[in-house]
Amino acid sequence: MITKKQLRVKRIFDILLVLLLMPFLIIPIIVLVFIASLDTRKYGVFTQKRVGQYGKLFNIYKIRTLKEGVHQLGHLDKSATSFGKVLRRTKLDELPQLFNVLKGDMSFVGPRPDVEGFADKLEGDDRIVLLVKPGVTGEATLKYKDEEKVLERQKDPDHYNRTIIWVDKVKINKNYVENYSFYLDLKLILKSIFNR
């Protein structure tokens, strides 16, 4: 089980890494936000309430990729602009989450932050998932990197997500918290970089 000392070391590592990366990525982020603003005809930064550590809500930052309108699970790629599809496929739309990491809402590694109705509804032992900050990447994120394509093939994407994918993610994320090590975080970061 992850300890308070490990959580402190994890936070220090997050701050150091984001400060190291920010000088190289701030200009690309600004450029991508500008292009996304022109492409979607709305401000290029998308924000949404997500469930964070201990169940506390926070605003996640992403580069906007979807056209205006109603968006349905399993059909998000169809709602994306051409430029948005490239951003989503390459995960470049996630770059503004560096600011979430810097603020302390997120960590580089951890369970992906969900909208309300998932992590905030966990019960019993499953709630240990909320001990850590949600991550930009993680074991479940890597396993389900093509989640949208999986959901596209389902007759009822929402039901499949809640009964199959979400259940598996909870199991994976519990295992992450129960068997946490700093080495595991490093391994998952490297795997995220080289396994796209």
PDB file of C-alpha atoms in Angstrom:
ATOM      1  CA  MET A   1       0.000   0.000   0.000  1.00  0.00           C
ATOM      2  CA  ILE A   2       1.297   3.441  -0.882  1.00  0.00           C
ATOM      3  CA  THR A   3       2.566   5.407   2.147  1.00  0.00           C
ATOM      4  CA  LYS A   4       2.485   9.130   2.993  1.00  0.00           C
ATOM      5  CA  LYS A   5       6.258   9.280   2.474  1.00  0.00           C
ATOM      6  CA  GLN A   6       5.873   7.738  -1.003  1.00  0.00           C
ATOM      7  CA  LEU A   7       3.128  10.261  -1.821  1.00  0.00           C
ATOM      8  CA  ARG A   8       5.500  13.112  -0.836  1.00  0.00           C
ATOM      9  CA  VAL A   9       8.338  11.722  -2.975  1.00  0.00           C
ATOM     10  CA  LYS A  10       5.868  11.248  -5.844  1.00  0.00           C
ATOM     11  CA  ARG A  11       4.803  14.901  -5.561  1.00  0.00           C
ATOM     12  CA  ILE A  12       8.396  16.185  -5.477  1.00  0.00           C
ATOM     13  CA  PHE A  13       9.194  14.123  -8.569  1.00  0.00           C
ATOM     14  CA  ASP A  14       6.098  15.500 -10.358  1.00  0.00           C
ATOM     15  CA  ILE A  15       7.104  19.106  -9.639  1.00  0.00           C
ATOM     16  CA  LEU A  16      10.717  18.589 -10.741  1.00  0.00           C
ATOM     17  CA  LEU A  17       9.710  16.794 -13.941  1.00  0.00           C
ATOM     18  CA  VAL A  18       7.077  19.351 -14.948  1.00  0.00           C
ATOM     19  CA  LEU A  19       9.525  22.217 -14.322  1.00  0.00           C
ATOM     20  CA  LEU A  20      12.074  20.397 -16.470  1.00  0.00           C
ATOM     21  CA  LEU A  21       9.599  19.838 -19.328  1.00  0.00           C
ATOM     22  CA  MET A  22       7.739  23.146 -19.291  1.00  0.00           C
ATOM     23  CA  PRO A  23      10.434  25.320 -20.973  1.00  0.00           C
ATOM     24  CA  PHE A  24      10.457  22.929 -23.939  1.00  0.00           C
ATOM     25  CA  LEU A  25       6.703  22.411 -24.175  1.00  0.00           C
ATOM     26  CA  ILE A  26       5.165  25.804 -23.359  1.00  0.00           C
ATOM     27  CA  ILE A  27       5.571  27.178 -26.927  1.00  0.00           C
ATOM     28  CA  PRO A  28       4.197  23.997 -28.597  1.00  0.00           C
ATOM     29  CA  ILE A  29       1.220  24.088 -26.193  1.00  0.00           C
ATOM     30  CA  ILE A  30       0.479  27.746 -27.045  1.00  0.00           C
ATOM     31  CA  VAL A  31       0.750  27.016 -30.782  1.00  0.00           C
ATOM     32  CA  LEU A  32      -1.546  23.968 -30.538  1.00  0.00           C
ATOM     33  CA  VAL A  33      -4.110  25.932 -28.493  1.00  0.00           C
ATOM     34  CA  PHE A  34      -4.053  28.706 -31.114  1.00  0.00           C
ATOM     35  CA  ILE A  35      -4.556  26.231 -33.998  1.00  0.00           C
ATOM     36  CA  ALA A  36      -7.305  24.420 -32.076  1.00  0.00           C
ATOM     37  CA  SER A  37      -9.072  27.763 -31.481  1.00  0.00           C
ATOM     38  CA  LEU A  38      -9.120  28.428 -35.226  1.00  0.00           C
ATOM     39  CA  ASP A  39     -10.005  24.826 -36.030  1.00  0.00           C
ATOM     40  CA  THR A  40     -12.948  24.467 -33.626  1.00  0.00           C
ATOM     41  CA  ARG A  41     -13.949  28.167 -33.646  1.00  0.00           C
ATOM     42  CA  LYS A  42     -13.940  28.107 -29.842  1.00  0.00           C
ATOM     43  CA  TYR A  43     -11.243  28.772 -27.260  1.00  0.00           C
ATOM     44  CA  GLY A  44      -8.662  26.012 -27.795  1.00  0.00           C
ATOM     45  CA  VAL A  45      -8.464  24.916 -24.158  1.00  0.00           C
ATOM     46  CA  PHE A  46     -11.196  22.518 -23.032  1.00  0.00           C
ATOM     47  CA  THR A  47     -11.931  22.232 -19.307  1.00  0.00           C
ATOM     48  CA  GLN A  48     -14.117  19.690 -17.550  1.00  0.00           C
ATOM     49  CA  LYS A  49     -14.810  18.702 -13.941  1.00  0.00           C
ATOM     50  CA  ARG A  50     -13.078  15.445 -13.003  1.00  0.00           C
ATOM     51  CA  VAL A  51     -12.827  13.436  -9.780  1.00  0.00           C
ATOM     52  CA  GLY A  52      -9.421  13.757  -8.137  1.00  0.00           C
ATOM     53  CA  GLN A  53      -7.581  12.547  -5.051  1.00  0.00           C
ATOM     54  CA  TYR A  54      -9.882  11.788  -2.102  1.00  0.00           C
ATOM     55  CA  GLY A  55     -12.854  12.396  -4.402  1.00  0.00           C
ATOM     56  CA  LYS A  56     -12.207  16.146  -4.687  1.00  0.00           C
ATOM     57  CA  LEU A  57     -13.340  17.699  -7.984  1.00  0.00           C
ATOM     58  CA  PHE A  58     -10.963  19.691 -10.161  1.00  0.00           C
ATOM     59  CA  ASN A  59     -10.888  21.180 -13.671  1.00  0.00           C
ATOM     60  CA  ILE A  60      -8.856  19.133 -16.138  1.00  0.00           C
ATOM     61  CA  TYR A  61      -7.214  20.949 -19.050  1.00  0.00           C
ATOM     62  CA  LYS A  62      -7.050  19.589 -22.596  1.00  0.00           C
ATOM     63  CA  ILE A  63      -6.621  21.033 -26.055  1.00  0.00           C
ATOM     64  CA  ARG A  64     -10.052  21.240 -27.656  1.00  0.00           C
ATOM     65  CA  THR A  65     -10.553  18.591 -30.355  1.00  0.00           C
ATOM     66  CA  LEU A  66     -14.331  18.239 -30.801  1.00  0.00           C
ATOM     67  CA  LYS A  67     -16.772  20.162 -32.953  1.00  0.00           C
ATOM     68  CA  GLU A  68     -19.677  21.941 -31.317  1.00  0.00           C
ATOM     69  CA  GLY A  69     -22.675  19.746 -30.550  1.00  0.00           C
ATOM     70  CA  VAL A  70     -23.732  16.724 -28.496  1.00  0.00           C
ATOM     71  CA  HIS A  71     -20.951  14.179 -28.008  1.00  0.00           C
ATOM     72  CA  GLN A  72     -21.658  10.514 -27.272  1.00  0.00           C
ATOM     73  CA  LEU A  73     -19.351   7.918 -25.762  1.00  0.00           C
ATOM     74  CA  GLY A  74     -18.064   5.617 -28.480  1.00  0.00           C
ATOM     75  CA  HIS A  75     -18.528   8.289 -31.149  1.00  0.00           C
ATOM     76  CA  LEU A  76     -16.077  10.959 -29.975  1.00  0.00           C
ATOM     77  CA  ASP A  77     -13.677  10.482 -32.891  1.00  0.00           C
ATOM     78  CA  LYS A  78     -16.560  11.154 -35.290  1.00  0.00           C
ATOM     79  CA  SER A  79     -17.179  14.429 -33.444  1.00  0.00           C
ATOM     80  CA  ALA A  80     -13.521  15.483 -33.704  1.00  0.00           C
ATOM     81  CA  THR A  81     -12.176  17.853 -36.338  1.00  0.00           C
ATOM     82  CA  SER A  82      -9.461  16.533 -38.685  1.00  0.00           C
ATOM     83  CA  PHE A  83      -6.818  18.350 -36.634  1.00  0.00           C
ATOM     84  CA  GLY A  84      -8.528  17.137 -33.454  1.00  0.00           C
ATOM     85  CA  LYS A  85      -8.255  13.520 -34.602  1.00  0.00           C
ATOM     86  CA  VAL A  86      -4.489  13.942 -34.998  1.00  0.00           C
ATOM     87  CA  LEU A  87      -4.242  15.464 -31.512  1.00  0.00           C
ATOM     88  CA  ARG A  88      -6.301  12.654 -29.990  1.00  0.00           C
ATOM     89  CA  ARG A  89      -4.376   9.917 -31.798  1.00  0.00           C
ATOM     90  CA  THR A  90      -0.986  11.327 -30.730  1.00  0.00           C
ATOM     91  CA  LYS A  91      -2.256  12.288 -27.238  1.00  0.00           C
ATOM     92  CA  LEU A  92      -0.984  15.838 -27.794  1.00  0.00           C
ATOM     93  CA  ASP A  93      -4.377  17.087 -26.591  1.00  0.00           C
ATOM     94  CA  GLU A  94      -3.280  15.989 -23.103  1.00  0.00           C
ATOM     95  CA  LEU A  95      -0.271  18.371 -22.939  1.00  0.00           C
ATOM     96  CA  PRO A  96      -2.090  21.115 -20.942  1.00  0.00           C
ATOM     97  CA  GLN A  97      -2.378  18.593 -18.098  1.00  0.00           C
ATOM     98  CA  LEU A  98       1.181  19.612 -17.237  1.00  0.00           C
ATOM     99  CA  PHE A  99      -0.522  22.582 -15.570  1.00  0.00           C
ATOM    100  CA  ASN A 100      -2.777  20.184 -13.644  1.00  0.00           C
ATOM    101  CA  VAL A 101       0.350  18.366 -12.448  1.00  0.00           C
ATOM    102  CA  LEU A 102       2.028  21.642 -11.468  1.00  0.00           C
ATOM    103  CA  LYS A 103      -1.083  22.762  -9.542  1.00  0.00           C
ATOM    104  CA  GLY A 104      -1.218  19.447  -7.701  1.00  0.00           C
ATOM    105  CA  ASP A 105      -4.521  18.230  -9.162  1.00  0.00           C
ATOM    106  CA  MET A 106      -2.786  15.381 -10.982  1.00  0.00           C
ATOM    107  CA  SER A 107       0.382  13.309 -11.048  1.00  0.00           C
ATOM    108  CA  PHE A 108       2.323  12.056 -14.056  1.00  0.00           C
ATOM    109  CA  VAL A 109       1.276   8.500 -13.141  1.00  0.00           C
ATOM    110  CA  GLY A 110      -1.976   7.320 -11.599  1.00  0.00           C
ATOM    111  CA  PRO A 111      -5.549   6.322 -12.467  1.00  0.00           C
ATOM    112  CA  ARG A 112      -7.037   8.454 -15.248  1.00  0.00           C
ATOM    113  CA  PRO A 113      -9.391  11.091 -13.798  1.00  0.00           C
ATOM    114  CA  ASP A 114     -13.024  10.303 -14.551  1.00  0.00           C
ATOM    115  CA  VAL A 115     -16.120  12.446 -14.749  1.00  0.00           C
ATOM    116  CA  GLU A 116     -18.510  12.286 -11.801  1.00  0.00           C
ATOM    117  CA  GLY A 117     -20.411   9.038 -11.443  1.00  0.00           C
ATOM    118  CA  PHE A 118     -17.425   6.693 -11.453  1.00  0.00           C
ATOM    119  CA  ALA A 119     -14.509   7.122  -9.002  1.00  0.00           C
ATOM    120  CA  ASP A 120     -16.657   9.192  -6.634  1.00  0.00           C
ATOM    121  CA  LYS A 121     -19.080   6.246  -6.381  1.00  0.00           C
ATOM    122  CA  LEU A 122     -16.446   3.667  -5.388  1.00  0.00           C
ATOM    123  CA  GLU A 123     -17.190   1.692  -2.217  1.00  0.00           C
ATOM    124  CA  GLY A 124     -15.276  -0.404   0.317  1.00  0.00           C
ATOM    125  CA  ASP A 125     -11.748  -1.497  -0.619  1.00  0.00           C
ATOM    126  CA  ASP A 126     -12.135   0.024  -4.076  1.00  0.00           C
ATOM    127  CA  ARG A 127     -11.852   3.496  -2.537  1.00  0.00           C
ATOM    128  CA  ILE A 128      -8.080   3.047  -2.086  1.00  0.00           C
ATOM    129  CA  VAL A 129      -7.873   4.191  -5.716  1.00  0.00           C
ATOM    130  CA  LEU A 130      -8.687   7.685  -4.396  1.00  0.00           C
ATOM    131  CA  LEU A 131      -5.571   7.750  -2.183  1.00  0.00           C
ATOM    132  CA  VAL A 132      -3.439   8.824  -5.144  1.00  0.00           C
ATOM    133  CA  LYS A 133      -3.754  11.758  -7.499  1.00  0.00           C
ATOM    134  CA  PRO A 134      -5.144  10.851 -10.926  1.00  0.00           C
ATOM    135  CA  GLY A 135      -2.464  10.538 -13.581  1.00  0.00           C
ATOM    136  CA  VAL A 136      -1.646  11.720 -17.075  1.00  0.00           C
ATOM    137  CA  THR A 137      -0.744   8.084 -17.724  1.00  0.00           C
ATOM    138  CA  GLY A 138      -0.965   4.787 -15.860  1.00  0.00           C
ATOM    139  CA  GLU A 139      -1.383   1.044 -16.215  1.00  0.00           C
ATOM    140  CA  ALA A 140      -5.084   1.231 -17.087  1.00  0.00           C
ATOM    141  CA  THR A 141      -4.446   4.134 -19.492  1.00  0.00           C
ATOM    142  CA  LEU A 142      -1.865   2.068 -21.360  1.00  0.00           C
ATOM    143  CA  LYS A 143      -4.076  -1.017 -21.487  1.00  0.00           C
ATOM    144  CA  TYR A 144      -7.014   1.008 -22.825  1.00  0.00           C
ATOM    145  CA  LYS A 145      -5.120   3.419 -25.063  1.00  0.00           C
ATOM    146  CA  ASP A 146      -7.520   2.433 -27.883  1.00  0.00           C
ATOM    147  CA  GLU A 147     -10.593   2.587 -25.658  1.00  0.00           C
ATOM    148  CA  GLU A 148     -12.549   4.775 -28.069  1.00  0.00           C
ATOM    149  CA  LYS A 149     -12.125   2.216 -30.859  1.00  0.00           C
ATOM    150  CA  VAL A 150     -13.270  -0.564 -28.524  1.00  0.00           C
ATOM    151  CA  LEU A 151     -16.355   1.444 -27.549  1.00  0.00           C
ATOM    152  CA  GLU A 152     -17.152   2.235 -31.195  1.00  0.00           C
ATOM    153  CA  ARG A 153     -17.730  -1.493 -31.802  1.00  0.00           C
ATOM    154  CA  GLN A 154     -20.264  -1.863 -28.976  1.00  0.00           C
ATOM    155  CA  LYS A 155     -24.044  -1.679 -29.396  1.00  0.00           C
ATOM    156  CA  ASP A 156     -24.307   0.103 -26.034  1.00  0.00           C
ATOM    157  CA  PRO A 157     -20.955   1.859 -25.398  1.00  0.00           C
ATOM    158  CA  ASP A 158     -22.035   3.369 -22.066  1.00  0.00           C
ATOM    159  CA  HIS A 159     -23.167  -0.009 -20.660  1.00  0.00           C
ATOM    160  CA  TYR A 160     -19.981  -1.726 -21.889  1.00  0.00           C
ATOM    161  CA  ASN A 161     -17.847   1.026 -20.378  1.00  0.00           C
ATOM    162  CA  ARG A 162     -19.551   0.785 -16.978  1.00  0.00           C
ATOM    163  CA  THR A 163     -19.774  -3.013 -16.728  1.00  0.00           C
ATOM    164  CA  ILE A 164     -16.589  -4.173 -18.454  1.00  0.00           C
ATOM    165  CA  ILE A 165     -13.946  -1.468 -18.929  1.00  0.00           C
ATOM    166  CA  TRP A 166     -14.580   0.486 -15.719  1.00  0.00           C
ATOM    167  CA  VAL A 167     -14.626  -2.680 -13.585  1.00  0.00           C
ATOM    168  CA  ASP A 168     -11.293  -3.760 -15.069  1.00  0.00           C
ATOM    169  CA  LYS A 169      -9.796  -0.294 -14.607  1.00  0.00           C
ATOM    170  CA  VAL A 170     -10.707  -0.326 -10.905  1.00  0.00           C
ATOM    171  CA  LYS A 171      -8.956  -3.701 -10.516  1.00  0.00           C
ATOM    172  CA  ILE A 172      -5.833  -2.412 -12.325  1.00  0.00           C
ATOM    173  CA  ASN A 173      -5.773   0.848 -10.343  1.00  0.00           C
ATOM    174  CA  LYS A 174      -6.223  -0.942  -7.007  1.00  0.00           C
ATOM    175  CA  ASN A 175      -3.253  -3.134  -7.865  1.00  0.00           C
ATOM    176  CA  TYR A 176      -1.219   0.000  -8.691  1.00  0.00           C
ATOM    177  CA  VAL A 177      -1.947   1.586  -5.291  1.00  0.00           C
ATOM    178  CA  GLU A 178      -1.443  -1.662  -3.364  1.00  0.00           C
ATOM    179  CA  ASN A 179       1.889  -2.436  -5.035  1.00  0.00           C
ATOM    180  CA  TYR A 180       3.163   1.107  -5.565  1.00  0.00           C
ATOM    181  CA  SER A 181       6.857   1.842  -6.034  1.00  0.00           C
ATOM    182  CA  PHE A 182       8.754   4.807  -7.467  1.00  0.00           C
ATOM    183  CA  TYR A 183      10.377   2.383  -9.914  1.00  0.00           C
ATOM    184  CA  LEU A 184       6.905   1.420 -11.177  1.00  0.00           C
ATOM    185  CA  ASP A 185       6.119   5.086 -11.938  1.00  0.00           C
ATOM    186  CA  LEU A 186       9.357   5.464 -13.908  1.00  0.00           C
ATOM    187  CA  LYS A 187       8.634   2.264 -15.796  1.00  0.00           C
ATOM    188  CA  LEU A 188       5.111   3.432 -16.722  1.00  0.00           C
ATOM    189  CA  ILE A 189       6.356   6.858 -17.865  1.00  0.00           C
ATOM    190  CA  LEU A 190       8.930   5.235 -20.154  1.00  0.00           C
ATOM    191  CA  LYS A 191       6.358   2.751 -21.418  1.00  0.00           C
ATOM    192  CA  SER A 192       3.980   5.643 -22.208  1.00  0.00           C
ATOM    193  CA  ILE A 193       6.667   7.469 -24.189  1.00  0.00           C
ATOM    194  CA  PHE A 194       7.889   4.494 -26.221  1.00  0.00           C
ATOM    195  CA  ASN A 195       4.662   2.501 -26.540  1.00  0.00           C
ATOM    196  CA  ARG A 196       2.552   4.939 -28.585  1.00  0.00           C
TER     197      ARG A 196
END
